[in-house]
PDB file of C-alpha atoms in Angstrom:
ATOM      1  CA  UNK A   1       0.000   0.000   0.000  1.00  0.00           C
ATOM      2  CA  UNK A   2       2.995   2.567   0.548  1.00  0.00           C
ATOM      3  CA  UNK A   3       4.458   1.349  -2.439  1.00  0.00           C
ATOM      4  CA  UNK A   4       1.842   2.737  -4.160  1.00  0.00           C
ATOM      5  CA  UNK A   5       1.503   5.904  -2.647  1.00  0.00           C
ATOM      6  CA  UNK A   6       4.934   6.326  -2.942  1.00  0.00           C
ATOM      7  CA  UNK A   7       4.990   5.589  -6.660  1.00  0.00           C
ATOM      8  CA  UNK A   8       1.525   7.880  -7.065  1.00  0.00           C
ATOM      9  CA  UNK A   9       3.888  10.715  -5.603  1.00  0.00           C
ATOM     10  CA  UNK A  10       7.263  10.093  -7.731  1.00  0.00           C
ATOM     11  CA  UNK A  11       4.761  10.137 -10.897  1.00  0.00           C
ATOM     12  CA  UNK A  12       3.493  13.615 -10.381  1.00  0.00           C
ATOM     13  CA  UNK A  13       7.050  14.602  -9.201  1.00  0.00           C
ATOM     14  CA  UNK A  14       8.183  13.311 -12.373  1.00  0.00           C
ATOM     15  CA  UNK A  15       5.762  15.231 -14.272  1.00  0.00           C
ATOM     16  CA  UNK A  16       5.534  18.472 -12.949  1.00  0.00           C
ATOM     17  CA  UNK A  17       9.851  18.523 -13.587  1.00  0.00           C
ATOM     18  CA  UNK A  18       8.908  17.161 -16.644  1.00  0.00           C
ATOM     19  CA  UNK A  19       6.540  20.348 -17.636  1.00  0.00           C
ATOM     20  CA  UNK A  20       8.911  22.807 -15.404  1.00  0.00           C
ATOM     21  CA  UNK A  21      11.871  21.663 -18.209  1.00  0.00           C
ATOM     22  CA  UNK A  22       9.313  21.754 -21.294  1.00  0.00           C
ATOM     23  CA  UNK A  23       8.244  25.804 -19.856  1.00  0.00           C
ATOM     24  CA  UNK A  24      12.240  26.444 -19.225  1.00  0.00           C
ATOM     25  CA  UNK A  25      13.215  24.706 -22.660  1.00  0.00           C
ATOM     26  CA  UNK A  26      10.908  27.296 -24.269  1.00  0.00           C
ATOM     27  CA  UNK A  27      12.739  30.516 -23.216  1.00  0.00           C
ATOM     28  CA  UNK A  28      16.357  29.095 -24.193  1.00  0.00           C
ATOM     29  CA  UNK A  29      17.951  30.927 -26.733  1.00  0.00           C
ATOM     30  CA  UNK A  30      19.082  29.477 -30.062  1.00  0.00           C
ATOM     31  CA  UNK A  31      22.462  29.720 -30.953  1.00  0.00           C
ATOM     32  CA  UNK A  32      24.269  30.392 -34.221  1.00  0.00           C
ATOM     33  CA  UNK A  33      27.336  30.045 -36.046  1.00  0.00           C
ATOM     34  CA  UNK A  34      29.703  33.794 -35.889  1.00  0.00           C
ATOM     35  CA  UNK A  35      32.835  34.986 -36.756  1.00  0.00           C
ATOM     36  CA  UNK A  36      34.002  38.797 -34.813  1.00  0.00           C
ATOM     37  CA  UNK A  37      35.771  40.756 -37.181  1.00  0.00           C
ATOM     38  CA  UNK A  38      37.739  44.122 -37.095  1.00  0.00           C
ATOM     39  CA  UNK A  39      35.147  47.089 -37.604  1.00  0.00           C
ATOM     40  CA  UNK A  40      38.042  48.450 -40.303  1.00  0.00           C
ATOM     41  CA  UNK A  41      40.781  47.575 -42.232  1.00  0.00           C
ATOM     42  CA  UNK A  42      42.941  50.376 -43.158  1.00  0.00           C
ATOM     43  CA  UNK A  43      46.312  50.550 -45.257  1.00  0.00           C
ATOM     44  CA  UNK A  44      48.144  53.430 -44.290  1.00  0.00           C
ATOM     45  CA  UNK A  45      49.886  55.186 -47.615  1.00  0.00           C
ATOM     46  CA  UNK A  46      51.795  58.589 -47.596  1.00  0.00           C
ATOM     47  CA  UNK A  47      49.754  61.260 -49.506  1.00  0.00           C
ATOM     48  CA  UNK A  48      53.023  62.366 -51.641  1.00  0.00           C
ATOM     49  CA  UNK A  49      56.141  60.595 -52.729  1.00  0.00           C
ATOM     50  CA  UNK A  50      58.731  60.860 -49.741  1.00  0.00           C
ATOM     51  CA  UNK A  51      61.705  58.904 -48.224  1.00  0.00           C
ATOM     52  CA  UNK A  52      60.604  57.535 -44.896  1.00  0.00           C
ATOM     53  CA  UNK A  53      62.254  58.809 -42.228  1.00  0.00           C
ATOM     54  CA  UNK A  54      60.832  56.747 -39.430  1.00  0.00           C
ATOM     55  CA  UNK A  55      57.931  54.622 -38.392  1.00  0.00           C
ATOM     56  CA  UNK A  56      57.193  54.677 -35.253  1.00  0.00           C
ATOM     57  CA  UNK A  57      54.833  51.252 -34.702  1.00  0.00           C
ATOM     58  CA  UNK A  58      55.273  47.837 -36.072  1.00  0.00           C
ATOM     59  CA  UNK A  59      53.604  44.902 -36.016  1.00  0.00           C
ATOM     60  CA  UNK A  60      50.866  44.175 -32.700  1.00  0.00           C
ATOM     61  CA  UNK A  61      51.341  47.757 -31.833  1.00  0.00           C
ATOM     62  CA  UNK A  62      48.134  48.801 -30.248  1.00  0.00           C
ATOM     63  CA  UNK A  63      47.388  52.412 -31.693  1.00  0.00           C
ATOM     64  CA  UNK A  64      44.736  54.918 -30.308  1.00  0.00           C
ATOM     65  CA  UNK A  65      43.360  57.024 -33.623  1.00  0.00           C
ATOM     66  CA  UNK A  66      45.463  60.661 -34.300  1.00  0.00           C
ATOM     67  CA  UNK A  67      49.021  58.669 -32.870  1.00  0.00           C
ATOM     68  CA  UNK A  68      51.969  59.806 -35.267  1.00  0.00           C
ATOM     69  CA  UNK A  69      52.932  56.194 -37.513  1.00  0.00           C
ATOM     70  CA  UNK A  70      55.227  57.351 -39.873  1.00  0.00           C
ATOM     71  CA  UNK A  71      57.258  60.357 -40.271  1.00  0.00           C
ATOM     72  CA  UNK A  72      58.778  61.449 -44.246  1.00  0.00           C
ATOM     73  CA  UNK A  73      61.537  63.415 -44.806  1.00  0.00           C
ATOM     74  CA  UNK A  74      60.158  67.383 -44.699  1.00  0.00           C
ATOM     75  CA  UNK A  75      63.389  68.899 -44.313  1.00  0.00           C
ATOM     76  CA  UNK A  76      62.540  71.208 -48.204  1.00  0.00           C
ATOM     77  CA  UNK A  77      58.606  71.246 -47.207  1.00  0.00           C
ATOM     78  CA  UNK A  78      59.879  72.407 -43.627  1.00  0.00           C
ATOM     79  CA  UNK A  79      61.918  75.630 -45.009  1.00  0.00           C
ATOM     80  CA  UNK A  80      59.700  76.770 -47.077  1.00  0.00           C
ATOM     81  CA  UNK A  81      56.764  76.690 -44.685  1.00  0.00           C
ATOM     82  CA  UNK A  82      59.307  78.632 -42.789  1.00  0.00           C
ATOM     83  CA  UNK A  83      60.217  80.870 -45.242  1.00  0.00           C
ATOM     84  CA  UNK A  84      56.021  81.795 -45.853  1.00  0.00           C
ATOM     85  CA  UNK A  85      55.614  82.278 -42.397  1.00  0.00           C
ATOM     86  CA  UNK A  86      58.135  84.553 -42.235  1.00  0.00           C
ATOM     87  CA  UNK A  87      56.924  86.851 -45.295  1.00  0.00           C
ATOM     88  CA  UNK A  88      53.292  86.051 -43.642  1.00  0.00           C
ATOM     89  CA  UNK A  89      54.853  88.161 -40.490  1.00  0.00           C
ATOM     90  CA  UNK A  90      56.831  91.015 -42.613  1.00  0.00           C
ATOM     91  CA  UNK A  91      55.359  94.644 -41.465  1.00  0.00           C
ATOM     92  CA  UNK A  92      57.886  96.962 -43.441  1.00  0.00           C
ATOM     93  CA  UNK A  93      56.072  97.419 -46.590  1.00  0.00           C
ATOM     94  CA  UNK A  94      52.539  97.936 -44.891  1.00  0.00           C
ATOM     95  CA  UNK A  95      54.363 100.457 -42.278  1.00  0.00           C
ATOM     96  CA  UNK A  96      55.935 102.873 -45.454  1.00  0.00           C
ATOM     97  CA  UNK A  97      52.405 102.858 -47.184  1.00  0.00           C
ATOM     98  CA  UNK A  98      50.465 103.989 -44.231  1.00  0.00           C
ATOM     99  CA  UNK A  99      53.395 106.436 -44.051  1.00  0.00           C
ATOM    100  CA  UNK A 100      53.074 107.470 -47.968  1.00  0.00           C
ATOM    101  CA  UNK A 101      49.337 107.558 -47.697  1.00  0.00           C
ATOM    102  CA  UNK A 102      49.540 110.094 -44.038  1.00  0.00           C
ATOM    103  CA  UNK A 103      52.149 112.464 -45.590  1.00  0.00           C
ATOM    104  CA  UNK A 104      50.000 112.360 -49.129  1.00  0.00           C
ATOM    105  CA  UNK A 105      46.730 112.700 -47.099  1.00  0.00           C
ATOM    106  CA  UNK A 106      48.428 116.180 -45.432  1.00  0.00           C
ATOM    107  CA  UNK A 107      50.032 117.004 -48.652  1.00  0.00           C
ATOM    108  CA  UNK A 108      46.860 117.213 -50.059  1.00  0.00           C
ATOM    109  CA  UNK A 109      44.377 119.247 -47.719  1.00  0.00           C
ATOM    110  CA  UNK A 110      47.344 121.626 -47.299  1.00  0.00           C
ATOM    111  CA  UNK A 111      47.098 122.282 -51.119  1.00  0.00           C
ATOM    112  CA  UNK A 112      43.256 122.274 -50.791  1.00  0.00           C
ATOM    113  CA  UNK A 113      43.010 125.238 -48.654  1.00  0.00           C
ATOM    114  CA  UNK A 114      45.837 126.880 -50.673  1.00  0.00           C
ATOM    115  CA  UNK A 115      43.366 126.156 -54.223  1.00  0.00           C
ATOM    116  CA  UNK A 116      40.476 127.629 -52.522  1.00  0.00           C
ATOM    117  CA  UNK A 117      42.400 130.726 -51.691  1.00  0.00           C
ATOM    118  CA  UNK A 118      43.828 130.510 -55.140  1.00  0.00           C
ATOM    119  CA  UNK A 119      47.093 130.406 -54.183  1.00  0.00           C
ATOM    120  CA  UNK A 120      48.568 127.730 -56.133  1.00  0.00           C
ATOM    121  CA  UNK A 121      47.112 126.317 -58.993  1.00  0.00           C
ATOM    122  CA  UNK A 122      44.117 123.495 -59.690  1.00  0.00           C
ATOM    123  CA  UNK A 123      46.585 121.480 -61.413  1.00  0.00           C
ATOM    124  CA  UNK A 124      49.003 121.932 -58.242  1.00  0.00           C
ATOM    125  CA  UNK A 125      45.958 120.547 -55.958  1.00  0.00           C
ATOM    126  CA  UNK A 126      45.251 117.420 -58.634  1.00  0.00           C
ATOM    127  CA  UNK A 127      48.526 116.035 -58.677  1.00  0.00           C
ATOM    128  CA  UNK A 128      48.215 115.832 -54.876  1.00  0.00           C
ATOM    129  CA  UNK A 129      45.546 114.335 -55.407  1.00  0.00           C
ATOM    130  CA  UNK A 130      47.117 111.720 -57.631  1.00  0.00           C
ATOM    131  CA  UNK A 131      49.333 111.154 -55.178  1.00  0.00           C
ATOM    132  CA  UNK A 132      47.277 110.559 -52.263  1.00  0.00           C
ATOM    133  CA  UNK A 133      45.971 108.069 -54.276  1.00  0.00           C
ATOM    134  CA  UNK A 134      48.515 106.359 -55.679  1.00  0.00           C
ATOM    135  CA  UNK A 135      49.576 105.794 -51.983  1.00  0.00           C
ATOM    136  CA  UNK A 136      46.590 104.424 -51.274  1.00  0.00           C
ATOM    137  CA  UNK A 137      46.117 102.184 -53.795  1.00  0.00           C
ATOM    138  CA  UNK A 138      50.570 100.878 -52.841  1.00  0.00           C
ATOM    139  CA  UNK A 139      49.018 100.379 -49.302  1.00  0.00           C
ATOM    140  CA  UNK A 140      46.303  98.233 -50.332  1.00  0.00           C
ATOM    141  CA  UNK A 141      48.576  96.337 -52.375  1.00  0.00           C
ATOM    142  CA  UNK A 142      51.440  95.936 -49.607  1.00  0.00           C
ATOM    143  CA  UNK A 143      48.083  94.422 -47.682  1.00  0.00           C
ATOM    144  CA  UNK A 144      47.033  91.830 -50.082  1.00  0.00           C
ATOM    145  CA  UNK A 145      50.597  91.110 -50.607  1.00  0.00           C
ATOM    146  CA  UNK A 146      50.361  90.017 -46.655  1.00  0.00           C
ATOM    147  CA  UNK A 147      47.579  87.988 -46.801  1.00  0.00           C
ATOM    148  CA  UNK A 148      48.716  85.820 -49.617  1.00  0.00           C
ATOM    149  CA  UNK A 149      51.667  85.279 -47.522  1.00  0.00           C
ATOM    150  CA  UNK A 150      49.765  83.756 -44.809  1.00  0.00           C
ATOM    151  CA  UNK A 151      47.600  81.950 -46.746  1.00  0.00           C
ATOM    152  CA  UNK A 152      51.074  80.764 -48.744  1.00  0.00           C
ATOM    153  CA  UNK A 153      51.809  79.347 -44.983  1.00  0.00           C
ATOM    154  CA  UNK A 154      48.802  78.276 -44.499  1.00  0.00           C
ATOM    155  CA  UNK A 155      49.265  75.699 -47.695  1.00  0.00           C
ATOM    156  CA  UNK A 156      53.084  74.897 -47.081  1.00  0.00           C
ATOM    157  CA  UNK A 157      51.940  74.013 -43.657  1.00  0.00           C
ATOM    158  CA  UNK A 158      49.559  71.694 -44.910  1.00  0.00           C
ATOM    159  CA  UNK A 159      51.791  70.266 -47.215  1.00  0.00           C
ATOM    160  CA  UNK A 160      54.175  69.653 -44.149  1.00  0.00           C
ATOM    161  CA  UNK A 161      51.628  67.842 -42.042  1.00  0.00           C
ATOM    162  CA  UNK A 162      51.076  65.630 -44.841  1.00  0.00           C
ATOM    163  CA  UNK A 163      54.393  64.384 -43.981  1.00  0.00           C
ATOM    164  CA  UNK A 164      53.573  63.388 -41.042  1.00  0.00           C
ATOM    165  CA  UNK A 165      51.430  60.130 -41.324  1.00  0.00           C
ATOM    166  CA  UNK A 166      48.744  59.354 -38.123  1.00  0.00           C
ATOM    167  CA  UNK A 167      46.681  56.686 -37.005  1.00  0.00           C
ATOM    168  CA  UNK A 168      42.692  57.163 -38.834  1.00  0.00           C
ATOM    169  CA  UNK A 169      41.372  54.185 -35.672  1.00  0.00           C
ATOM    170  CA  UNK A 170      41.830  52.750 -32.782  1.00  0.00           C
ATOM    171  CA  UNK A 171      43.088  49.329 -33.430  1.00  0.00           C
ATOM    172  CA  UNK A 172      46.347  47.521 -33.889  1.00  0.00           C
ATOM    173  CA  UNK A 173      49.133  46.593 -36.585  1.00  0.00           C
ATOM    174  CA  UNK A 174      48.416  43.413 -38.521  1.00  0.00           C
ATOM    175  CA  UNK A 175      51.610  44.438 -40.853  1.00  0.00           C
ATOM    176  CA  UNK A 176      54.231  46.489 -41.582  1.00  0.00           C
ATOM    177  CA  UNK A 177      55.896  46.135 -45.380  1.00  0.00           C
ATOM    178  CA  UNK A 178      57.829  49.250 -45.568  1.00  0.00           C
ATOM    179  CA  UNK A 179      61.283  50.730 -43.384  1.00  0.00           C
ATOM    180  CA  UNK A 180      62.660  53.745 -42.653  1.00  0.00           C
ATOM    181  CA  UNK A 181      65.058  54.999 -45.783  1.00  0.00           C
ATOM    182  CA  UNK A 182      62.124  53.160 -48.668  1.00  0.00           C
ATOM    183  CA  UNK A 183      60.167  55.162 -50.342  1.00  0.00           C
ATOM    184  CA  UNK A 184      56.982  55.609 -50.069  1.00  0.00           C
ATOM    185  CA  UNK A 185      55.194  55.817 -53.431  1.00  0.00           C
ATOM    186  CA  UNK A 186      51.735  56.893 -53.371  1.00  0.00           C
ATOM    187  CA  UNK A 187      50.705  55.963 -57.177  1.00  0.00           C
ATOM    188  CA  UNK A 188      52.158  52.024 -55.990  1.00  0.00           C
ATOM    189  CA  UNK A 189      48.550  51.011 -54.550  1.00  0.00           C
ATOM    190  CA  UNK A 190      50.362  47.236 -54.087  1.00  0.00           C
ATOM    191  CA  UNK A 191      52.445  48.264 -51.419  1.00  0.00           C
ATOM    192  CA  UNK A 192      50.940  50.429 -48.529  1.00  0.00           C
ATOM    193  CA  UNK A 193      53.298  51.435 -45.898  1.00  0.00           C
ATOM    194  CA  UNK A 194      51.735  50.016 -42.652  1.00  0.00           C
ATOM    195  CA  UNK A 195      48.005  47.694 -42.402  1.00  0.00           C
ATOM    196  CA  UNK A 196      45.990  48.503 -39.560  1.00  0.00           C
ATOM    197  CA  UNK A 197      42.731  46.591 -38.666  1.00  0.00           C
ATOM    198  CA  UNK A 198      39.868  48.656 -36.078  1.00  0.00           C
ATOM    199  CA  UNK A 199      39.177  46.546 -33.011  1.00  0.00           C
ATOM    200  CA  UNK A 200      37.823  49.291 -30.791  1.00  0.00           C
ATOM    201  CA  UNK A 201      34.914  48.551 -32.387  1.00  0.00           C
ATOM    202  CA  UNK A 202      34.171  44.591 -33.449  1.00  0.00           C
ATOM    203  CA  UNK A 203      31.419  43.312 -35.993  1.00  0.00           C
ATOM    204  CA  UNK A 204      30.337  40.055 -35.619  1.00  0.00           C
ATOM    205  CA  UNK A 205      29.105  38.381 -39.274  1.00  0.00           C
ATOM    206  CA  UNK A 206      26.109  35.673 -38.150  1.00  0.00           C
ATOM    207  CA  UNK A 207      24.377  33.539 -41.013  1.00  0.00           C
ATOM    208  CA  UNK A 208      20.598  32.872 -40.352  1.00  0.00           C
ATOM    209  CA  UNK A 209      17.773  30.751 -41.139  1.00  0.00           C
ATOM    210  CA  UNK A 210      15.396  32.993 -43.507  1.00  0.00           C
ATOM    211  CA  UNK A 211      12.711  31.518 -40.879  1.00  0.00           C
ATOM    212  CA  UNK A 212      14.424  34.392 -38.631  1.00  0.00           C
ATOM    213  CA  UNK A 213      13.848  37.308 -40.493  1.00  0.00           C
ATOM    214  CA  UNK A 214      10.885  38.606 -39.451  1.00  0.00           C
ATOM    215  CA  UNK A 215      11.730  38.041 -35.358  1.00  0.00           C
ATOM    216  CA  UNK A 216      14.796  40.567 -35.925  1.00  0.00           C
ATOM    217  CA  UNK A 217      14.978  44.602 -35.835  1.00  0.00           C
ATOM    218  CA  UNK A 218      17.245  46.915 -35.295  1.00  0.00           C
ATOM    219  CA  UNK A 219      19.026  47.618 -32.344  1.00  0.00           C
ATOM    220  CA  UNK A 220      18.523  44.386 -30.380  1.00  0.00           C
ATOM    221  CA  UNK A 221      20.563  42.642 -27.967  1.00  0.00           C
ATOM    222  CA  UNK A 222      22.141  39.573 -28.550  1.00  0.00           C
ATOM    223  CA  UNK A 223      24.998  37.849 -26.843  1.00  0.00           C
ATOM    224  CA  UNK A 224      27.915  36.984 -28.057  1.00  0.00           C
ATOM    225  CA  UNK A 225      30.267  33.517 -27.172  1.00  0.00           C
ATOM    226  CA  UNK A 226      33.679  33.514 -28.173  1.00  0.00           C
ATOM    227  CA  UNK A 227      35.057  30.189 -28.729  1.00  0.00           C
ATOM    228  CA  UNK A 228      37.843  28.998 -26.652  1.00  0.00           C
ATOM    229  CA  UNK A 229      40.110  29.810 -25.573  1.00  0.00           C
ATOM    230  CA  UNK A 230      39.191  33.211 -25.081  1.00  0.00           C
ATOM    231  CA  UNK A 231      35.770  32.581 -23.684  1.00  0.00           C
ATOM    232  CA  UNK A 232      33.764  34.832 -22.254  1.00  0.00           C
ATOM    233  CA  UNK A 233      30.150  36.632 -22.654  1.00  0.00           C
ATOM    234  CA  UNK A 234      29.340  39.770 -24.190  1.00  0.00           C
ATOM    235  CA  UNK A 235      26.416  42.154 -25.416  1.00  0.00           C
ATOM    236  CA  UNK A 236      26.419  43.231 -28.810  1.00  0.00           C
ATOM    237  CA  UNK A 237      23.957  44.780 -31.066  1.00  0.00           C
ATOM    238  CA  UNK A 238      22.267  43.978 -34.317  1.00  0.00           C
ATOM    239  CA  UNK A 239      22.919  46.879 -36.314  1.00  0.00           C
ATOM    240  CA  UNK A 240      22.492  45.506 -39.938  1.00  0.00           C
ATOM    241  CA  UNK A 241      20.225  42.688 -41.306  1.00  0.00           C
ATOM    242  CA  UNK A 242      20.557  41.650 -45.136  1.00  0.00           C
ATOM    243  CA  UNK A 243      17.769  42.968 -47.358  1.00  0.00           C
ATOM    244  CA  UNK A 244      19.006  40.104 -49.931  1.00  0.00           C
ATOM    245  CA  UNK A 245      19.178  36.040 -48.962  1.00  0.00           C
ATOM    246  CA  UNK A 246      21.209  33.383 -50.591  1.00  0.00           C
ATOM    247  CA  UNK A 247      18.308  31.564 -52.122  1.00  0.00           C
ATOM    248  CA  UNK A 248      20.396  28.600 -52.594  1.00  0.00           C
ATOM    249  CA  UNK A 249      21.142  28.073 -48.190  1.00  0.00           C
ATOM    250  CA  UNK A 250      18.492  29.526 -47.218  1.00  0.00           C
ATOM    251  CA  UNK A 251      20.375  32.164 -45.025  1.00  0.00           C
ATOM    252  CA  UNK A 252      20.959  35.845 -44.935  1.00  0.00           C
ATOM    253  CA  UNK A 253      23.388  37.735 -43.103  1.00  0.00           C
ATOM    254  CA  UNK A 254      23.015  40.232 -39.659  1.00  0.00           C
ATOM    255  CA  UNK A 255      25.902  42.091 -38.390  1.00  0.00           C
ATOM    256  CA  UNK A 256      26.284  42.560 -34.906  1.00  0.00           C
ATOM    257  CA  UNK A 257      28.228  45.679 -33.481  1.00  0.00           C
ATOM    258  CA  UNK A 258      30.097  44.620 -30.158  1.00  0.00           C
ATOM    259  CA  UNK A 259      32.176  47.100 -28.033  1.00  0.00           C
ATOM    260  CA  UNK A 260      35.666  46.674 -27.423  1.00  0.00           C
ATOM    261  CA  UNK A 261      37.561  50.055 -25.709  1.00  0.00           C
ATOM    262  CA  UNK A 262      40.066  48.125 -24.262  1.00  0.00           C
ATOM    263  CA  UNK A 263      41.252  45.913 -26.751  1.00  0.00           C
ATOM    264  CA  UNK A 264      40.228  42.641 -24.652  1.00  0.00           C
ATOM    265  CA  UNK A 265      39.021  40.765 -27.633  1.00  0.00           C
ATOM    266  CA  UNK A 266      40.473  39.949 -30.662  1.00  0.00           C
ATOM    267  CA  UNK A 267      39.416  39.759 -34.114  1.00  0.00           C
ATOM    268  CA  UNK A 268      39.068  36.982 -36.624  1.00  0.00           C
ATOM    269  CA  UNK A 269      37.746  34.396 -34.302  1.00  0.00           C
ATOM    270  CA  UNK A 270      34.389  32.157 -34.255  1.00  0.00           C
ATOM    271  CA  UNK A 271      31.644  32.706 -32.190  1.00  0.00           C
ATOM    272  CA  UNK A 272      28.369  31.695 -31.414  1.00  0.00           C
ATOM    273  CA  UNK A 273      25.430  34.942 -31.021  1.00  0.00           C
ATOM    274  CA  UNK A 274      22.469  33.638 -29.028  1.00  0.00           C
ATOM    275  CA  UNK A 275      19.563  35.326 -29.889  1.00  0.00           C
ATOM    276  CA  UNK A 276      16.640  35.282 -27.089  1.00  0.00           C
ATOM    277  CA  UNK A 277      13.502  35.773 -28.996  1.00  0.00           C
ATOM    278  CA  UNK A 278      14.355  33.352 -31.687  1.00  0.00           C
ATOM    279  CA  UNK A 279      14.858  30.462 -28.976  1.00  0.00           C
ATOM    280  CA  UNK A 280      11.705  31.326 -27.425  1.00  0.00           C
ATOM    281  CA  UNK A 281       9.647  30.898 -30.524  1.00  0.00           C
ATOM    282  CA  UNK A 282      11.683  28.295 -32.016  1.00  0.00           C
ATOM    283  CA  UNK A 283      11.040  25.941 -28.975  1.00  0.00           C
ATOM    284  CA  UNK A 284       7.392  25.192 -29.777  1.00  0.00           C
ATOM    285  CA  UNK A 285       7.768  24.552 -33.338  1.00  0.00           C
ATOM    286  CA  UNK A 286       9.912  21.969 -34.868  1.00  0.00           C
ATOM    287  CA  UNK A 287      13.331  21.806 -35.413  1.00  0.00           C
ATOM    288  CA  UNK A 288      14.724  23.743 -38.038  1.00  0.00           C
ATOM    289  CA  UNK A 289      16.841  21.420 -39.193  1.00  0.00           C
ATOM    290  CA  UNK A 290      14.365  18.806 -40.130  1.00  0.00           C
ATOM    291  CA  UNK A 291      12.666  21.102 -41.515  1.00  0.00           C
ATOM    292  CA  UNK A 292      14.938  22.688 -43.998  1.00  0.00           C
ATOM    293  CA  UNK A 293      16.027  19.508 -45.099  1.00  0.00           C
ATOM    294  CA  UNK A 294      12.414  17.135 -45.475  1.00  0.00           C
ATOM    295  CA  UNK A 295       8.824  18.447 -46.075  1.00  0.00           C
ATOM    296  CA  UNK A 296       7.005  21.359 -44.721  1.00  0.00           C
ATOM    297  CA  UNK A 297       5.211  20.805 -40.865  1.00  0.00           C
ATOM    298  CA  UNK A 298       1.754  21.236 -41.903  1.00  0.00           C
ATOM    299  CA  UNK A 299       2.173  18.316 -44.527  1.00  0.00           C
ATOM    300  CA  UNK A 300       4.045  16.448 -41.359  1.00  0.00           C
ATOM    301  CA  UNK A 301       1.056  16.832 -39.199  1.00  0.00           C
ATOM    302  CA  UNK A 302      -1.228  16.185 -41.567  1.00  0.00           C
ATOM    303  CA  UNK A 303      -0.228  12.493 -42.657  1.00  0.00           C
ATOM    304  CA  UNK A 304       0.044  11.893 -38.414  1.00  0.00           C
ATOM    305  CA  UNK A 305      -3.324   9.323 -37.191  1.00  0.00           C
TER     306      UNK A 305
END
């Protein structure tokens, strides 16, 4: 008689873990295949033709965007820019025009006064006229003269920071196929200087089901497993989901955006991205797998007695 009892009470035991596992398997998240890649991949070239003085990273370097790389050779770029700013600067010719044009200015309202009192001639008065004029007109040009001086620097300069080569990301070296002394050609688009790949920011490429399409948007959550041995959980976004599939798999492609300021993760490892509200759907309808690869469910549950 306890025997019975006791089996009565392992049976609904049984079954209410039974249904607590079939509830819990219906929230678990489905899991696909990923691969985190570098947000960028940059090759560094020189803007103009230059010997390379020095480069200042090599290969694994961590760089933080706006850090100097590679330094050319500047030392002609460097004294001209030198030279502009120095006419940019120059005073003289502006100080003896304002001079000319005060003494002219004088010159002529002196003579004024003495045409009106017909002292001295009209023609006496014009040519101080002409004069005051004339220095004027010297003045403006000593002026101009100035500001195409600075705006001379202003273009040397540029030309000179050109010479100086800087980081466009955050990231790190993959490779560095150029020394100091080469030269760096900037119509040879085979041979960049340095290759940098973006890793402050990571994308992670997932292929999905087309089944999944319609249970994705925009800015959703999704974790991210690297394999081993780096390991670890982290939150990344969806940011872009393919408007075109690959009729002949079945799939499409999301890209996930996953932060990465301090350079913990690397790039160009597999992953799996668990996506939440795929799993929880997914659990109460068959398998995708079975599927994708025999006949449709309805036609499945339809031939069932």
């Amino acid at each position: 008689m306890r025997r019975g009892v006791g089996s009565a009470v392992w049976s609904r035991i049984g079954s209410a873990v039974l249904l607590a596992l079939m509830a819990s398997g219906s929230g678990l998240a489905a899991e696909f295949d990923c691969i985190i890649e570098p947000s960028k991949s940059v090759e560094v070239r020189a803007a103009s033709e230059g010997l390379i003085e020095k480069i200042w990273v090599d290969r694994g370097d961590m760089v933080k965007k706006g850090q100097v790389l590679v330094t050319l050779d500047a030392g002609v770029e460097r004294a001209a820019t030198d030279a502009a700013l120095y006419r940019s600067t120059m005073k003289g010719r502006i100080r003896t025009g304002e001079s000319r044009v005060a003494f002219s200015t004088t010159k002529y309202k002196r003579r004024e006064e003495l045409a009106k009192q017909a002292f001295i001639s009209l023609h006496d008065r014009d040519e101080a006229l002409t004069e005051k004029q004339l220095a004027e007109s010297e003045l403006l040009e000593a002026r101009d003269d100035r500001r195409l001086s600075e705006l001379e620097y202003r273009r040397l300069s540029e030309q000179l920071r050109l010479r100086t080569i800087a980081s466009p990301v955050d990231g790190v070296v993959v490779d560095r196929l150029l020394s100091a002394g080469e030269l760096a050609d900037n119509r040879d688009l085979r041979k960049p200087i340095l290759r940098l790949a973006a890793i402050g920011t990571l994308y992670v490429e997932v292929l999905m089901p087309i089944d999944a399409f319609d249970k994705l948007s925009a800015g959703q959550k999704v974790e991210v497993l690297p394999e081993a041995p780096i390991g670890g959980r982290y939150m990344a976004t969806v940011q872009v989901i393919d408007r075109v599939f690959d009729a002949a798999s079945g799939t499409f492609g999301v890209r996930l955006e996953l932060p990465n300021p301090d350079f913990k993760l690397p790039a160009g490892i597999k992953c799996k991205a668990s996506f939440p509200a795929i799993g929880g759907s997914a659990s109460t309808s068959a398998p995708p797998a079975p599927r994708a690869a025999g006949q449709p469910v309805p036609a499945r549950t339809g031939k069932a007695m």
